Amino acid sequence: MDKKKQAIGVFDSGVGGLSVLKQIVNLLPNEDIYFYGDRANAPYGSKSQKEIIALTIQAVETLMSKSVKAIVIACNTATSEAIDVVREKYPEMLFIGIEPAIKPAVLDQNKAILLLATPMTLQSKRVNKLINQYNQHTHILLKPMPLLACLIEHHDLKDDEIQTYLKEELHEYQDQVDAVVLGCTHYPFVQTGIVKELGNVKVYDGALGVAKHLKHILQQHQLLNDDTKGGRIVFESSESNLDIFYKLWNMKIGEME
Ligand code: DGL
């Protein structure tokens, strides 16, 4: 098979990766996509690094068995804890990871930025290196949200439980920051609820950056699919029920609450 025509693999612990997938499909409408959500093992954010590495290897191998030409790790937790390991283990595969969008938030001259992410992302060496690169003139506050990905994964997005949790965790930051960085791919699904608790803030997430980077890498390797018929998306999960993927896929990000 012509390598250009092979699908792109996209992976997350669950539905969060769909927020990245939306940007990929907008930017690269002719690519076939194979999306794998490891719902049976979600959330990753409070697991040990060893567990996250093992699960990421498993997910990557699932995608590689579908002969994908590149793999997007659409999960901040898996990227920050495991991308170096899978890059070393599979040097022939193109991996594109996601990182919290701290750089654009700092370059926009925001003075105080709140970074929301899973506990493991905030603890990781990779993300701490990124923070240290950008916190010279900008106040970057770190806020782990240990339960949020799981609430999004298992509740209707309109459930009071989600807003109650956001209120409990974020209320003290109301009107204290100019910007919020959504450092977990699940969080854009409750963006309106987050902004409601924080007041007037600019919102940054890494999804568009990842889609642009993916396009650049495929271009560089002459792997862009030149068909114009429109790509197909196949969803797969470690859990048999795929309903939640179809449900969230058919909503627009802004319409999710
Ligand atoms: N969506 C993921 C992230 O970007 C993982 C959330 C989780 O499984 O805890 O970090």
GROMACS .gro file of C-alpha atoms and ligand atoms in nm:
model
  267
    1MET     CA    1   0.000   0.000   0.000
    2ASP     CA    2   0.119   0.353  -0.082
    3LYS     CA    3   0.242   0.487   0.253
    4LYS     CA    4   0.071   0.823   0.194
    5LYS     CA    5  -0.265   0.644   0.198
    6GLN     CA    6  -0.209   0.479   0.535
    7ALA     CA    7  -0.413   0.613   0.827
    8ILE     CA    8  -0.292   0.835   1.109
    9GLY     CA    9  -0.328   0.680   1.454
   10VAL     CA   10  -0.460   0.900   1.735
   11PHE     CA   11  -0.459   0.784   2.094
   12ASP     CA   12  -0.586   0.901   2.433
   13SER     CA   13  -0.682   0.736   2.760
   14GLY     CA   14  -1.044   0.802   2.659
   15VAL     CA   15  -1.263   1.064   2.495
   16GLY     CA   16  -1.027   1.358   2.558
   17GLY     CA   17  -0.837   1.289   2.237
   18LEU     CA   18  -1.149   1.382   2.041
   19SER     CA   19  -1.078   1.750   2.115
   20VAL     CA   20  -0.747   1.703   1.929
   21LEU     CA   21  -0.903   1.487   1.660
   22LYS     CA   22  -1.143   1.771   1.571
   23GLN     CA   23  -0.852   2.002   1.491
   24ILE     CA   24  -0.671   1.730   1.296
   25VAL     CA   25  -0.977   1.661   1.081
   26ASN     CA   26  -1.030   2.035   1.017
   27LEU     CA   27  -0.673   2.078   0.904
   28LEU     CA   28  -0.624   1.744   0.727
   29PRO     CA   29  -0.969   1.645   0.593
   30ASN     CA   30  -0.832   1.392   0.345
   31GLU     CA   31  -0.652   1.173   0.596
   32ASP     CA   32  -0.793   0.844   0.722
   33ILE     CA   33  -0.780   0.830   1.101
   34TYR     CA   34  -0.769   0.540   1.338
   35PHE     CA   35  -0.868   0.665   1.687
   36TYR     CA   36  -0.797   0.449   1.991
   37GLY     CA   37  -0.936   0.543   2.333
   38ASP     CA   38  -0.814   0.327   2.621
   39ARG     CA   39  -1.131   0.372   2.826
   40ALA     CA   40  -1.096   0.045   3.013
   41ASN     CA   41  -0.784   0.189   3.177
   42ALA     CA   42  -0.880   0.558   3.206
   43PRO     CA   43  -0.800   0.781   3.378
   44TYR     CA   44  -0.422   0.777   3.340
   45GLY     CA   45  -0.363   1.098   3.536
   46SER     CA   46  -0.319   0.948   3.882
   47LYS     CA   47  -0.144   0.624   3.777
   48SER     CA   48   0.229   0.562   3.829
   49GLN     CA   49   0.476   0.644   3.554
   50LYS     CA   50   0.542   0.273   3.514
   51GLU     CA   51   0.174   0.202   3.452
   52ILE     CA   52   0.138   0.494   3.210
   53ILE     CA   53   0.438   0.373   3.011
   54ALA     CA   54   0.303   0.016   2.993
   55LEU     CA   55  -0.043   0.136   2.881
   56THR     CA   56   0.105   0.374   2.625
   57ILE     CA   57   0.318   0.095   2.476
   58GLN     CA   58   0.008  -0.125   2.454
   59ALA     CA   59  -0.193   0.149   2.280
   60VAL     CA   60   0.091   0.230   2.041
   61GLU     CA   61   0.123  -0.139   1.950
   62THR     CA   62  -0.253  -0.157   1.884
   63LEU     CA   63  -0.223   0.136   1.644
   64MET     CA   64   0.092  -0.002   1.481
   65SER     CA   65  -0.094  -0.329   1.411
   66LYS     CA   66  -0.327  -0.118   1.191
   67SER     CA   67  -0.028  -0.005   0.982
   68VAL     CA   68  -0.060   0.365   1.064
   69LYS     CA   69   0.195   0.606   0.915
   70ALA     CA   70   0.217   0.828   1.226
   71ILE     CA   71   0.084   0.827   1.582
   72VAL     CA   72  -0.052   1.129   1.764
   73ILE     CA   73  -0.046   1.087   2.140
   74ALA     CA   74  -0.346   1.310   2.209
   75CYS     CA   75  -0.298   1.284   2.583
   76ASN     CA   76  -0.082   1.522   2.788
   77THR     CA   77  -0.030   1.262   3.058
   78ALA     CA   78   0.091   0.989   2.820
   79THR     CA   79   0.306   1.236   2.627
   80SER     CA   80   0.472   1.378   2.935
   81GLU     CA   81   0.540   1.041   3.096
   82ALA     CA   82   0.591   0.803   2.804
   83ILE     CA   83   0.668   0.961   2.466
   84ASP     CA   84   1.046   0.937   2.510
   85VAL     CA   85   1.013   0.566   2.585
   86VAL     CA   86   0.798   0.482   2.280
   87ARG     CA   87   1.018   0.696   2.053
   88GLU     CA   88   1.317   0.498   2.165
   89LYS     CA   89   1.139   0.163   2.140
   90TYR     CA   90   0.995   0.229   1.791
   91PRO     CA   91   1.243   0.459   1.616
   92GLU     CA   92   1.085   0.391   1.274
   93MET     CA   93   0.746   0.536   1.381
   94LEU     CA   94   0.661   0.907   1.367
   95PHE     CA   95   0.524   1.020   1.705
   96ILE     CA   96   0.357   1.355   1.764
   97GLY     CA   97   0.283   1.443   2.125
   98ILE     CA   98   0.086   1.718   2.297
   99GLU     CA   99   0.208   1.958   2.563
  100PRO     CA  100   0.024   2.227   2.761
  101ALA     CA  101  -0.001   2.548   2.553
  102ILE     CA  102   0.212   2.754   2.795
  103LYS     CA  103   0.425   2.905   2.520
  104PRO     CA  104   0.139   3.080   2.331
  105ALA     CA  105  -0.014   3.195   2.660
  106VAL     CA  106   0.317   3.355   2.766
  107LEU     CA  107   0.386   3.504   2.422
  108ASP     CA  108   0.044   3.673   2.438
  109GLN     CA  109   0.181   3.874   2.735
  110ASN     CA  110  -0.057   3.733   2.993
  111LYS     CA  111   0.075   3.816   3.340
  112ALA     CA  112  -0.079   3.533   3.542
  113ILE     CA  113  -0.159   3.197   3.390
  114LEU     CA  114  -0.338   2.906   3.553
  115LEU     CA  115  -0.229   2.567   3.423
  116LEU     CA  116  -0.486   2.290   3.476
  117ALA     CA  117  -0.374   1.932   3.420
  118THR     CA  118  -0.366   1.586   3.572
  119PRO     CA  119  -0.141   1.529   3.876
  120MET     CA  120   0.104   1.318   3.669
  121THR     CA  121   0.135   1.578   3.395
  122LEU     CA  122   0.216   1.849   3.649
  123GLN     CA  123   0.468   1.623   3.818
  124SER     CA  124   0.646   1.521   3.500
  125LYS     CA  125   1.002   1.630   3.418
  126ARG     CA  126   0.895   1.722   3.067
  127VAL     CA  127   0.626   1.969   3.172
  128ASN     CA  128   0.838   2.114   3.454
  129LYS     CA  129   1.112   2.185   3.204
  130LEU     CA  130   0.858   2.365   2.987
  131ILE     CA  131   0.730   2.569   3.282
  132ASN     CA  132   1.084   2.668   3.383
  133GLN     CA  133   1.148   2.790   3.031
  134TYR     CA  134   0.855   3.033   3.047
  135ASN     CA  135   0.809   3.144   3.407
  136GLN     CA  136   1.078   3.414   3.416
  137HIS     CA  137   0.839   3.704   3.362
  138THR     CA  138   0.504   3.533   3.391
  139HIS     CA  139   0.338   3.392   3.697
  140ILE     CA  140   0.236   3.033   3.614
  141LEU     CA  141   0.012   2.874   3.875
  142LEU     CA  142  -0.023   2.496   3.870
  143LYS     CA  143  -0.352   2.333   3.959
  144PRO     CA  144  -0.393   1.955   3.945
  145MET     CA  145  -0.750   1.843   3.876
  146PRO     CA  146  -0.735   1.476   3.985
  147LEU     CA  147  -1.101   1.394   3.925
  148LEU     CA  148  -1.195   1.603   3.623
  149ALA     CA  149  -1.101   1.366   3.338
  150CYS     CA  150  -1.287   1.083   3.511
  151LEU     CA  151  -1.598   1.299   3.565
  152ILE     CA  152  -1.597   1.395   3.196
  153GLU     CA  153  -1.546   1.034   3.095
  154HIS     CA  154  -1.836   0.900   3.303
  155HIS     CA  155  -2.095   1.177   3.335
  156ASP     CA  156  -2.320   1.368   3.107
  157LEU     CA  157  -2.141   1.698   3.046
  158LYS     CA  158  -2.445   1.884   3.179
  159ASP     CA  159  -2.437   1.702   3.515
  160ASP     CA  160  -2.424   1.927   3.822
  161GLU     CA  161  -2.150   1.710   3.963
  162ILE     CA  162  -1.903   1.845   3.708
  163GLN     CA  163  -1.986   2.211   3.775
  164THR     CA  164  -1.980   2.153   4.152
  165TYR     CA  165  -1.630   2.007   4.123
  166LEU     CA  166  -1.514   2.296   3.903
  167LYS     CA  167  -1.651   2.542   4.158
  168GLU     CA  168  -1.479   2.368   4.451
  169GLU     CA  169  -1.144   2.353   4.275
  170LEU     CA  170  -1.139   2.682   4.084
  171HIS     CA  171  -1.338   2.933   4.281
  172GLU     CA  172  -1.031   3.068   4.467
  173TYR     CA  173  -0.878   3.167   4.131
  174GLN     CA  174  -1.176   3.377   4.025
  175ASP     CA  175  -1.051   3.708   3.878
  176GLN     CA  176  -0.694   3.618   3.985
  177VAL     CA  177  -0.556   3.511   3.644
  178ASP     CA  178  -0.563   3.646   3.287
  179ALA     CA  179  -0.544   3.312   3.114
  180VAL     CA  180  -0.608   2.943   3.167
  181VAL     CA  181  -0.415   2.667   2.991
  182LEU     CA  182  -0.613   2.345   2.950
  183GLY     CA  183  -0.330   2.094   2.996
  184CYS     CA  184  -0.546   1.784   2.954
  185THR     CA  185  -0.728   1.699   2.633
  186HIS     CA  186  -1.048   1.619   2.823
  187TYR     CA  187  -1.086   1.973   2.960
  188PRO     CA  188  -1.200   2.158   2.641
  189PHE     CA  189  -1.527   1.964   2.677
  190VAL     CA  190  -1.605   2.165   2.992
  191GLN     CA  191  -1.437   2.489   2.886
  192THR     CA  192  -1.751   2.700   2.943
  193GLY     CA  193  -1.784   2.566   3.297
  194ILE     CA  194  -1.417   2.641   3.368
  195VAL     CA  195  -1.448   3.000   3.241
  196LYS     CA  196  -1.764   3.044   3.448
  197GLU     CA  197  -1.564   2.982   3.766
  198LEU     CA  198  -1.256   3.185   3.669
  199GLY     CA  199  -1.414   3.503   3.534
  200ASN     CA  200  -1.275   3.686   3.233
  201VAL     CA  201  -0.989   3.466   3.109
  202LYS     CA  202  -0.836   3.374   2.777
  203VAL     CA  203  -0.835   2.999   2.714
  204TYR     CA  204  -0.548   2.807   2.556
  205ASP     CA  205  -0.527   2.443   2.462
  206GLY     CA  206  -0.268   2.252   2.263
  207ALA     CA  207  -0.495   2.087   2.005
  208LEU     CA  208  -0.447   2.322   1.710
  209GLY     CA  209  -0.071   2.329   1.772
  210VAL     CA  210  -0.063   1.949   1.753
  211ALA     CA  211  -0.265   1.941   1.430
  212LYS     CA  212  -0.029   2.197   1.269
  213HIS     CA  213   0.276   2.010   1.388
  214LEU     CA  214   0.135   1.683   1.251
  215LYS     CA  215   0.075   1.844   0.912
  216HIS     CA  216   0.428   1.981   0.908
  217ILE     CA  217   0.582   1.642   0.995
  218LEU     CA  218   0.376   1.460   0.728
  219GLN     CA  219   0.473   1.724   0.472
  220GLN     CA  220   0.837   1.691   0.566
  221HIS     CA  221   0.822   1.314   0.515
  222GLN     CA  222   0.611   1.346   0.199
  223LEU     CA  223   0.337   1.150   0.366
  224LEU     CA  224   0.036   1.377   0.321
  225ASN     CA  225  -0.253   1.191   0.161
  226ASP     CA  226  -0.317   1.361  -0.173
  227ASP     CA  227  -0.663   1.209  -0.225
  228THR     CA  228  -0.943   1.462  -0.220
  229LYS     CA  229  -1.237   1.235  -0.144
  230GLY     CA  230  -1.233   1.301   0.233
  231GLY     CA  231  -1.090   1.072   0.497
  232ARG     CA  232  -1.263   0.810   0.710
  233ILE     CA  233  -1.250   0.786   1.088
  234VAL     CA  234  -1.254   0.454   1.270
  235PHE     CA  235  -1.305   0.452   1.648
  236GLU     CA  236  -1.178   0.172   1.866
  237SER     CA  237  -1.159   0.133   2.240
  238SER     CA  238  -1.034  -0.114   2.499
  239GLU     CA  239  -1.396  -0.107   2.618
  240SER     CA  240  -1.660  -0.263   2.391
  241ASN     CA  241  -1.914   0.023   2.399
  242LEU     CA  242  -1.825   0.304   2.158
  243ASP     CA  243  -2.138   0.518   2.212
  244ILE     CA  244  -1.964   0.797   2.403
  245PHE     CA  245  -1.712   0.846   2.118
  246TYR     CA  246  -1.989   0.892   1.862
  247LYS     CA  247  -2.188   1.114   2.098
  248LEU     CA  248  -1.902   1.357   2.169
  249TRP     CA  249  -1.775   1.342   1.814
  250ASN     CA  250  -2.108   1.471   1.689
  251MET     CA  251  -2.109   1.774   1.920
  252LYS     CA  252  -1.919   2.095   1.853
  253ILE     CA  253  -1.671   2.187   2.127
  254GLY     CA  254  -1.851   2.514   2.204
  255GLU     CA  255  -2.185   2.334   2.231
  256MET     CA  256  -2.072   2.080   2.481
  257GLU     CA  257  -2.220   2.230   2.794
  258DGL     N1  258  -0.671   1.331   2.833
  258DGL     C1  259  -0.556   1.303   2.908
  258DGL     C2  260  -0.459   1.417   2.920
  258DGL     O1  261  -0.452   1.496   2.828
  258DGL     C3  262  -0.560   1.206   3.022
  258DGL     C4  263  -0.661   1.222   3.128
  258DGL     C5  264  -0.654   1.101   3.218
  258DGL     O2  265  -0.669   0.990   3.167
  258DGL     O3  266  -0.632   1.119   3.338
  258DGL     O4  267  -0.385   1.427   3.013
   0.00000   0.00000   0.00000
